[in-house]
Amino acid sequence: MITSQTSPQIPPKYLQEDDLSEECKKLLFILPKEKGWIGSCIYNYQGFWTSPRLIQGVIACQQQFQAQDSDIILVTTPKSGTTWLKALLFALINRLLHPIFEQNHPLLVKNPHDLVPFLELKLYVDGQVPNFSSFTSPRLFSTHLPYASLPKSVQDSRTKLVYLCRNPRDTFISMWHFSNSLRLHHLDTNSIEEMFDLFCKGVSLYGPFWNHILDYWKESIEKPDKVLFLMYEEIKEQPKIQLKRLAEFLECPFSIEEENCGVVDEILRLCSFENLSNLEVNTNGKLSTGEENKMFFRRGEVGDWKNYFSTKMSEKLNHIIEQKFQGSGLRFLYT
Ligand code: A3P
């Protein structure tokens, strides 16, 4: 059995299983449940799998969040490179406020997750009313919510959605490592075999993985001005092209002067795995939600799955992916 590292610590708020709202406790009695990736159990709420406390964050966010037309929301499947894209988006959108060559750029002293907060995981996790007074326009948020579970105001407004996914094999390996390193200390480490079977059954964080991707893929085709569909591997392969595509989608394209001054290259350098993962804040710091920043930087490569997958696992997942994505026009890159 291959094992992954565990580092017991106080769980972040969104994983704490006590002190839940009455509404949430009642729901837990009736929702389908399975073995948890991080906590003891994972529950199926509105068709996706999530941990108990997050359910109350989802409910509060759906009831209260009022999207503005100028908002930008990054939506990702967990472990698809959210941290990277948060950094890229923050640097891109704020390049007038925080010039990219500035010595004390916020990304040098804060982890991207503290600059671009999650809606259901952070801002609404306790059902609280967040204070948006410190947000500058355009407001930048992120979420892992499936399309159908987004707050209605997000779907109805002109809010732009940037969607990021990653090939299922690397996503799975990254999720297995991450969830074991966050796993609540009284629980055993999850084996790769057991979690792979759950992933294939669709039981993964915010999964089923394929439903999440296909719903946003469809929206991106039907509403190309609202949803931009990005893939981790494509950004790795053609970073400049993808960053410029992102800037155009967000209606803040790079000027010729900016390109000539190296702004595009500098954003990519600042947000690169090598640069971010070696910053003091990301080697020794913690998020305001409690996680160690270094947990969000592991290898940052395409193809790490090869170090873990057996032929049988590869074949099984291929078969599922073929079935699920057949006819969609979507293709994943694995190397
Ligand atoms: P690995 O576990 O494969 O290394 P998320 O940010 O959605 O939680 O995803 C985490 C994954 O993105 C991890 O993958 C992590 O190493 C990788 N990652 C983090 N920052 C990155 C960056 N700047 N460039 C590329 N990959 C990055």
CSV table of C-alpha atoms and ligand atoms in Angstrom, one decimal:
chain,number,residue,atom,x,y,z
A,1,MET,CA,0.0,0.0,0.0
A,2,ILE,CA,1.4,3.4,-0.9
A,3,THR,CA,1.0,6.0,1.9
A,4,SER,CA,0.9,9.7,2.0
A,5,GLN,CA,2.1,12.1,4.7
A,6,THR,CA,-0.1,13.2,7.6
A,7,SER,CA,0.4,16.3,9.7
A,8,PRO,CA,-2.2,16.5,12.5
A,9,GLN,CA,-3.3,20.0,13.3
A,10,ILE,CA,-6.3,22.0,14.5
A,11,PRO,CA,-8.8,21.6,11.6
A,12,PRO,CA,-9.8,24.7,9.8
A,13,LYS,CA,-13.3,26.0,10.5
A,14,TYR,CA,-14.9,24.4,7.5
A,15,LEU,CA,-13.9,21.0,8.7
A,16,GLN,CA,-15.0,21.2,12.3
A,17,GLU,CA,-17.8,18.8,12.9
A,18,ASP,CA,-19.2,20.2,16.2
A,19,ASP,CA,-21.4,23.2,16.9
A,20,LEU,CA,-23.4,22.8,13.7
A,21,SER,CA,-26.6,24.8,13.1
A,22,GLU,CA,-29.9,23.0,13.8
A,23,GLU,CA,-30.9,23.1,10.1
A,24,CYS,CA,-27.6,21.4,9.3
A,25,LYS,CA,-27.9,18.7,12.0
A,26,LYS,CA,-31.4,17.8,10.8
A,27,LEU,CA,-30.1,17.5,7.2
A,28,LEU,CA,-27.3,15.2,8.2
A,29,PHE,CA,-29.9,12.6,9.4
A,30,ILE,CA,-31.4,12.3,5.9
A,31,LEU,CA,-28.6,13.0,3.5
A,32,PRO,CA,-26.8,10.1,1.8
A,33,LYS,CA,-23.3,9.6,3.4
A,34,GLU,CA,-20.0,7.9,2.6
A,35,LYS,CA,-16.6,7.6,4.2
A,36,GLY,CA,-15.0,11.0,4.4
A,37,TRP,CA,-11.8,12.2,2.7
A,38,ILE,CA,-10.8,14.5,5.5
A,39,GLY,CA,-13.5,14.2,8.2
A,40,SER,CA,-15.3,11.0,9.3
A,41,CYS,CA,-18.1,11.3,6.7
A,42,ILE,CA,-19.0,13.1,3.5
A,43,TYR,CA,-22.6,13.9,2.6
A,44,ASN,CA,-24.4,14.3,-0.6
A,45,TYR,CA,-26.2,17.7,-0.6
A,46,GLN,CA,-27.9,19.1,-3.7
A,47,GLY,CA,-26.2,16.3,-5.7
A,48,PHE,CA,-22.6,16.9,-4.7
A,49,TRP,CA,-20.4,15.5,-1.9
A,50,THR,CA,-19.3,17.8,0.9
A,51,SER,CA,-18.4,17.9,4.6
A,52,PRO,CA,-21.0,18.7,7.3
A,53,ARG,CA,-19.9,22.2,8.2
A,54,LEU,CA,-19.7,23.3,4.6
A,55,ILE,CA,-23.4,22.5,4.1
A,56,GLN,CA,-24.2,25.5,6.4
A,57,GLY,CA,-21.8,27.6,4.5
A,58,VAL,CA,-23.4,26.6,1.2
A,59,ILE,CA,-26.9,27.4,2.5
A,60,ALA,CA,-25.9,30.8,3.9
A,61,CYS,CA,-24.1,31.7,0.7
A,62,GLN,CA,-27.0,30.7,-1.5
A,63,GLN,CA,-29.4,32.7,0.6
A,64,GLN,CA,-27.4,35.8,1.2
A,65,PHE,CA,-24.7,36.4,-1.5
A,66,GLN,CA,-25.7,39.3,-3.8
A,67,ALA,CA,-23.5,39.2,-6.8
A,68,GLN,CA,-22.6,42.4,-8.6
A,69,ASP,CA,-22.3,42.6,-12.4
A,70,SER,CA,-18.6,43.5,-12.0
A,71,ASP,CA,-17.8,40.5,-9.7
A,72,ILE,CA,-15.4,37.9,-10.9
A,73,ILE,CA,-15.7,34.4,-9.4
A,74,LEU,CA,-13.1,31.7,-9.8
A,75,VAL,CA,-14.7,28.3,-9.8
A,76,THR,CA,-12.6,25.1,-9.5
A,77,THR,CA,-12.7,21.5,-8.8
A,78,PRO,CA,-10.6,21.0,-5.6
A,79,LYS,CA,-6.9,20.4,-6.3
A,80,SER,CA,-7.0,21.6,-9.9
A,81,GLY,CA,-4.7,24.6,-9.3
A,82,THR,CA,-7.0,27.0,-7.5
A,83,THR,CA,-4.0,28.6,-5.6
A,84,TRP,CA,-2.2,29.3,-8.9
A,85,LEU,CA,-5.2,30.8,-10.6
A,86,LYS,CA,-6.1,32.9,-7.6
A,87,ALA,CA,-2.6,34.4,-7.8
A,88,LEU,CA,-2.8,34.9,-11.5
A,89,LEU,CA,-6.3,36.5,-11.3
A,90,PHE,CA,-5.3,38.8,-8.4
A,91,ALA,CA,-2.1,40.0,-10.1
A,92,LEU,CA,-4.0,40.5,-13.4
A,93,ILE,CA,-7.0,42.4,-12.1
A,94,ASN,CA,-5.1,44.5,-9.6
A,95,ARG,CA,-2.2,45.5,-11.8
A,96,LEU,CA,-3.0,49.2,-11.7
A,97,LEU,CA,-3.5,49.2,-7.9
A,98,HIS,CA,-0.5,46.9,-7.4
A,99,PRO,CA,2.0,47.3,-10.2
A,100,ILE,CA,3.5,44.0,-10.9
A,101,PHE,CA,7.1,45.0,-10.5
A,102,GLU,CA,6.3,46.6,-7.1
A,103,GLN,CA,8.7,45.4,-4.2
A,104,ASN,CA,5.9,44.8,-1.7
A,105,HIS,CA,3.3,43.2,-4.0
A,106,PRO,CA,0.6,41.6,-1.8
A,107,LEU,CA,1.4,38.2,-3.4
A,108,LEU,CA,4.9,38.4,-1.9
A,109,VAL,CA,3.5,38.6,1.7
A,110,LYS,CA,0.1,36.8,1.6
A,111,ASN,CA,-1.0,33.5,0.4
A,112,PRO,CA,-3.4,33.7,-2.6
A,113,HIS,CA,-6.2,32.1,-0.5
A,114,ASP,CA,-6.0,35.1,1.8
A,115,LEU,CA,-6.3,37.5,-1.1
A,116,VAL,CA,-9.1,35.8,-2.9
A,117,PRO,CA,-11.5,34.3,-0.4
A,118,PHE,CA,-13.8,31.3,-0.9
A,119,LEU,CA,-17.5,32.0,-0.5
A,120,GLU,CA,-18.9,28.9,1.1
A,121,LEU,CA,-15.6,27.8,2.7
A,122,LYS,CA,-14.6,31.0,4.3
A,123,LEU,CA,-16.9,34.1,4.0
A,124,TYR,CA,-20.2,32.2,4.8
A,125,VAL,CA,-18.9,29.1,6.6
A,126,ASP,CA,-20.6,29.9,9.9
A,127,GLY,CA,-23.7,31.4,8.3
A,128,GLN,CA,-22.3,34.9,9.2
A,129,VAL,CA,-22.9,38.0,7.1
A,130,PRO,CA,-19.5,39.0,5.7
A,131,ASN,CA,-18.2,42.5,5.6
A,132,PHE,CA,-17.4,43.5,2.1
A,133,SER,CA,-16.4,47.0,2.9
A,134,SER,CA,-12.7,46.3,2.3
A,135,PHE,CA,-13.2,44.8,-1.2
A,136,THR,CA,-12.2,46.9,-4.1
A,137,SER,CA,-14.1,46.7,-7.5
A,138,PRO,CA,-14.1,44.3,-9.3
A,139,ARG,CA,-14.6,42.0,-6.3
A,140,LEU,CA,-12.7,38.7,-6.7
A,141,PHE,CA,-14.1,35.6,-5.0
A,142,SER,CA,-13.8,31.9,-5.4
A,143,THR,CA,-15.9,28.8,-4.9
A,144,HIS,CA,-15.9,25.0,-5.5
A,145,LEU,CA,-19.7,24.9,-5.9
A,146,PRO,CA,-21.2,23.1,-8.9
A,147,TYR,CA,-23.0,25.3,-11.4
A,148,ALA,CA,-26.5,24.3,-10.2
A,149,SER,CA,-25.7,25.2,-6.6
A,150,LEU,CA,-24.3,28.7,-7.3
A,151,PRO,CA,-26.2,31.5,-5.6
A,152,LYS,CA,-29.0,32.6,-7.9
A,153,SER,CA,-27.7,36.1,-8.1
A,154,VAL,CA,-24.5,34.7,-9.6
A,155,GLN,CA,-26.4,33.0,-12.3
A,156,ASP,CA,-28.7,35.9,-13.0
A,157,SER,CA,-26.1,38.7,-13.0
A,158,ARG,CA,-23.4,39.6,-15.4
A,159,THR,CA,-20.8,38.3,-12.9
A,160,LYS,CA,-18.0,36.5,-14.8
A,161,LEU,CA,-17.0,33.0,-14.0
A,162,VAL,CA,-13.5,31.7,-14.6
A,163,TYR,CA,-13.6,27.9,-14.4
A,164,LEU,CA,-10.5,25.7,-13.9
A,165,CYS,CA,-10.2,22.0,-14.0
A,166,ARG,CA,-7.3,19.5,-14.3
A,167,ASN,CA,-7.0,16.0,-15.6
A,168,PRO,CA,-8.7,13.4,-13.3
A,169,ARG,CA,-5.6,11.4,-12.6
A,170,ASP,CA,-3.5,14.2,-11.2
A,171,THR,CA,-6.5,15.7,-9.5
A,172,PHE,CA,-7.1,12.5,-7.7
A,173,ILE,CA,-3.5,12.1,-6.6
A,174,SER,CA,-3.4,15.7,-5.4
A,175,MET,CA,-6.7,15.3,-3.5
A,176,TRP,CA,-5.5,12.1,-1.9
A,177,HIS,CA,-2.3,13.7,-0.6
A,178,PHE,CA,-4.1,16.9,0.5
A,179,SER,CA,-6.9,15.2,2.3
A,180,ASN,CA,-4.6,13.0,4.2
A,181,SER,CA,-2.5,15.9,5.3
A,182,LEU,CA,-5.6,17.7,6.6
A,183,ARG,CA,-7.3,14.5,7.9
A,184,LEU,CA,-8.6,14.9,11.4
A,185,HIS,CA,-6.1,13.6,13.9
A,186,HIS,CA,-8.3,11.0,15.4
A,187,LEU,CA,-8.9,9.3,12.0
A,188,ASP,CA,-6.6,6.9,10.1
A,189,THR,CA,-4.8,7.8,6.9
A,190,ASN,CA,-6.9,6.9,3.9
A,191,SER,CA,-5.3,4.4,1.6
A,192,ILE,CA,-5.0,5.2,-2.1
A,193,GLU,CA,-7.0,2.1,-3.1
A,194,GLU,CA,-9.9,3.0,-1.0
A,195,MET,CA,-10.0,6.6,-2.1
A,196,PHE,CA,-9.6,5.7,-5.7
A,197,ASP,CA,-12.7,3.5,-5.5
A,198,LEU,CA,-14.6,6.4,-4.0
A,199,PHE,CA,-13.4,8.8,-6.6
A,200,CYS,CA,-14.5,6.4,-9.4
A,201,LYS,CA,-17.9,6.2,-7.7
A,202,GLY,CA,-18.1,10.0,-7.9
A,203,VAL,CA,-17.6,10.4,-4.2
A,204,SER,CA,-14.9,13.0,-4.0
A,205,LEU,CA,-14.7,16.6,-2.6
A,206,TYR,CA,-17.5,18.5,-4.5
A,207,GLY,CA,-17.8,15.5,-6.8
A,208,PRO,CA,-18.8,13.7,-8.9
A,209,PHE,CA,-15.8,15.1,-10.6
A,210,TRP,CA,-17.2,14.6,-14.1
A,211,ASN,CA,-20.6,16.3,-13.3
A,212,HIS,CA,-18.8,19.4,-12.0
A,213,ILE,CA,-16.7,19.7,-15.1
A,214,LEU,CA,-19.4,18.9,-17.7
A,215,ASP,CA,-21.9,21.4,-16.3
A,216,TYR,CA,-19.4,24.3,-16.5
A,217,TRP,CA,-18.1,23.1,-19.9
A,218,LYS,CA,-21.7,23.2,-21.2
A,219,GLU,CA,-22.2,26.7,-19.8
A,220,SER,CA,-19.0,28.0,-21.3
A,221,ILE,CA,-20.1,26.9,-24.7
A,222,GLU,CA,-23.6,28.3,-24.3
A,223,LYS,CA,-22.5,31.6,-22.6
A,224,PRO,CA,-18.9,32.3,-23.6
A,225,ASP,CA,-19.1,35.8,-22.3
A,226,LYS,CA,-20.1,34.5,-18.8
A,227,VAL,CA,-18.0,31.4,-18.4
A,228,LEU,CA,-14.3,30.9,-19.4
A,229,PHE,CA,-13.2,27.3,-19.2
A,230,LEU,CA,-9.5,26.7,-18.4
A,231,MET,CA,-7.4,23.6,-17.9
A,232,TYR,CA,-4.4,23.4,-15.7
A,233,GLU,CA,-2.4,21.5,-18.3
A,234,GLU,CA,-3.1,24.1,-21.0
A,235,ILE,CA,-1.9,26.9,-18.7
A,236,LYS,CA,1.3,24.9,-18.1
A,237,GLU,CA,1.8,24.3,-21.8
A,238,GLN,CA,1.0,27.8,-23.1
A,239,PRO,CA,1.0,30.2,-20.1
A,240,LYS,CA,1.3,33.4,-22.1
A,241,ILE,CA,-1.6,32.5,-24.4
A,242,GLN,CA,-3.8,31.4,-21.6
A,243,LEU,CA,-3.1,34.5,-19.5
A,244,LYS,CA,-3.9,36.8,-22.4
A,245,ARG,CA,-7.1,34.8,-23.0
A,246,LEU,CA,-8.0,35.3,-19.4
A,247,ALA,CA,-7.3,39.1,-19.6
A,248,GLU,CA,-9.4,39.4,-22.7
A,249,PHE,CA,-12.3,37.5,-21.2
A,250,LEU,CA,-12.2,39.8,-18.2
A,251,GLU,CA,-12.1,42.8,-20.4
A,252,CYS,CA,-8.7,44.0,-19.2
A,253,PRO,CA,-6.4,43.0,-22.1
A,254,PHE,CA,-2.7,43.8,-22.0
A,255,SER,CA,-1.7,46.8,-23.9
A,256,ILE,CA,1.2,46.7,-26.4
A,257,GLU,CA,3.3,48.8,-23.9
A,258,GLU,CA,2.6,46.3,-21.1
A,259,GLU,CA,3.6,43.4,-23.3
A,260,ASN,CA,6.8,45.2,-24.3
A,261,CYS,CA,7.6,46.0,-20.7
A,262,GLY,CA,7.4,42.4,-19.8
A,263,VAL,CA,4.2,42.6,-17.6
A,264,VAL,CA,2.8,39.3,-18.9
A,265,ASP,CA,6.1,37.5,-18.2
A,266,GLU,CA,6.4,39.0,-14.8
A,267,ILE,CA,2.9,38.0,-13.8
A,268,LEU,CA,3.7,34.5,-14.8
A,269,ARG,CA,7.0,34.5,-13.0
A,270,LEU,CA,5.5,36.0,-9.8
A,271,CYS,CA,2.7,33.4,-9.8
A,272,SER,CA,4.9,30.4,-10.8
A,273,PHE,CA,5.1,27.4,-8.5
A,274,GLU,CA,8.8,27.9,-8.0
A,275,ASN,CA,8.4,31.5,-6.9
A,276,LEU,CA,5.3,31.2,-4.8
A,277,SER,CA,6.3,28.0,-3.0
A,278,ASN,CA,9.6,29.4,-1.9
A,279,LEU,CA,8.3,32.6,-0.4
A,280,GLU,CA,8.6,32.9,3.4
A,281,VAL,CA,4.8,33.3,3.7
A,282,ASN,CA,4.2,30.1,1.9
A,283,THR,CA,6.9,28.0,3.6
A,284,ASN,CA,6.2,29.0,7.2
A,285,GLY,CA,2.9,30.9,7.2
A,286,LYS,CA,-0.7,29.9,7.9
A,287,LEU,CA,-4.0,30.9,6.3
A,288,SER,CA,-6.5,32.9,8.3
A,289,THR,CA,-8.6,29.7,8.2
A,290,GLY,CA,-5.7,27.7,9.9
A,291,GLU,CA,-4.2,25.6,7.2
A,292,GLU,CA,-0.4,25.7,6.7
A,293,ASN,CA,0.3,27.5,3.4
A,294,LYS,CA,2.8,25.0,2.3
A,295,MET,CA,0.1,22.4,2.0
A,296,PHE,CA,-1.1,24.1,-1.2
A,297,PHE,CA,2.2,23.6,-2.9
A,298,ARG,CA,3.3,20.0,-3.4
A,299,ARG,CA,4.8,19.2,-6.8
A,300,GLY,CA,2.8,21.4,-9.2
A,301,GLU,CA,3.4,19.2,-12.2
A,302,VAL,CA,1.5,17.4,-14.9
A,303,GLY,CA,1.9,13.6,-14.8
A,304,ASP,CA,2.7,12.9,-11.1
A,305,TRP,CA,-0.1,10.3,-11.3
A,306,LYS,CA,2.4,8.0,-13.1
A,307,ASN,CA,4.3,7.6,-9.8
A,308,TYR,CA,1.1,6.1,-8.2
A,309,PHE,CA,-1.2,4.6,-10.7
A,310,SER,CA,-1.2,0.9,-11.5
A,311,THR,CA,-2.2,-0.2,-15.0
A,312,LYS,CA,-5.5,-1.5,-13.6
A,313,MET,CA,-6.3,2.0,-12.0
A,314,SER,CA,-5.4,3.7,-15.2
A,315,GLU,CA,-7.7,1.5,-17.3
A,316,LYS,CA,-10.5,1.8,-14.9
A,317,LEU,CA,-10.4,5.6,-14.9
A,318,ASN,CA,-10.0,5.7,-18.6
A,319,HIS,CA,-13.1,3.7,-19.1
A,320,ILE,CA,-15.1,5.9,-16.8
A,321,ILE,CA,-13.8,9.1,-18.4
A,322,GLU,CA,-14.6,7.8,-21.9
A,323,GLN,CA,-18.1,7.0,-20.8
A,324,LYS,CA,-18.8,10.3,-18.9
A,325,PHE,CA,-17.2,12.7,-21.4
A,326,GLN,CA,-18.3,10.9,-24.6
A,327,GLY,CA,-19.6,13.4,-27.2
A,328,SER,CA,-18.7,16.5,-25.1
A,329,GLY,CA,-15.7,17.5,-27.1
A,330,LEU,CA,-13.6,17.7,-23.9
A,331,ARG,CA,-10.2,16.1,-23.9
A,332,PHE,CA,-7.7,15.9,-21.0
A,333,LEU,CA,-4.0,16.0,-21.2
A,334,TYR,CA,-2.1,13.7,-19.0
A,335,THR,CA,1.6,14.4,-19.7
B,1,A3P,P1,0.0,18.8,-6.7
B,1,A3P,O1,-0.6,18.2,-5.4
B,1,A3P,O2,-0.2,17.9,-7.9
B,1,A3P,O3,1.4,19.2,-6.5
B,1,A3P,P2,-5.5,23.7,-5.4
B,1,A3P,O4,-4.7,25.0,-5.4
B,1,A3P,O5,-6.7,23.7,-6.2
B,1,A3P,O6,-5.6,23.2,-4.0
B,1,A3P,O7,-4.5,22.7,-6.1
B,1,A3P,C1,-3.3,22.3,-5.6
B,1,A3P,C2,-2.4,21.8,-6.7
B,1,A3P,O8,-1.9,22.9,-7.5
B,1,A3P,C3,-1.2,21.1,-6.1
B,1,A3P,O9,-0.8,20.1,-7.1
B,1,A3P,C4,-0.2,22.2,-6.1
B,1,A3P,O10,1.2,21.8,-6.0
B,1,A3P,C5,-0.5,22.9,-7.4
B,1,A3P,N1,0.0,24.3,-7.4
B,1,A3P,C6,0.0,25.2,-6.5
B,1,A3P,N2,0.5,26.4,-6.9
B,1,A3P,C7,0.8,26.2,-8.2
B,1,A3P,C8,1.5,27.0,-9.1
B,1,A3P,N3,1.8,28.3,-8.8
B,1,A3P,N4,1.7,26.5,-10.4
B,1,A3P,C9,1.4,25.3,-10.6
B,1,A3P,N5,0.8,24.4,-9.8
B,1,A3P,C10,0.5,24.9,-8.5
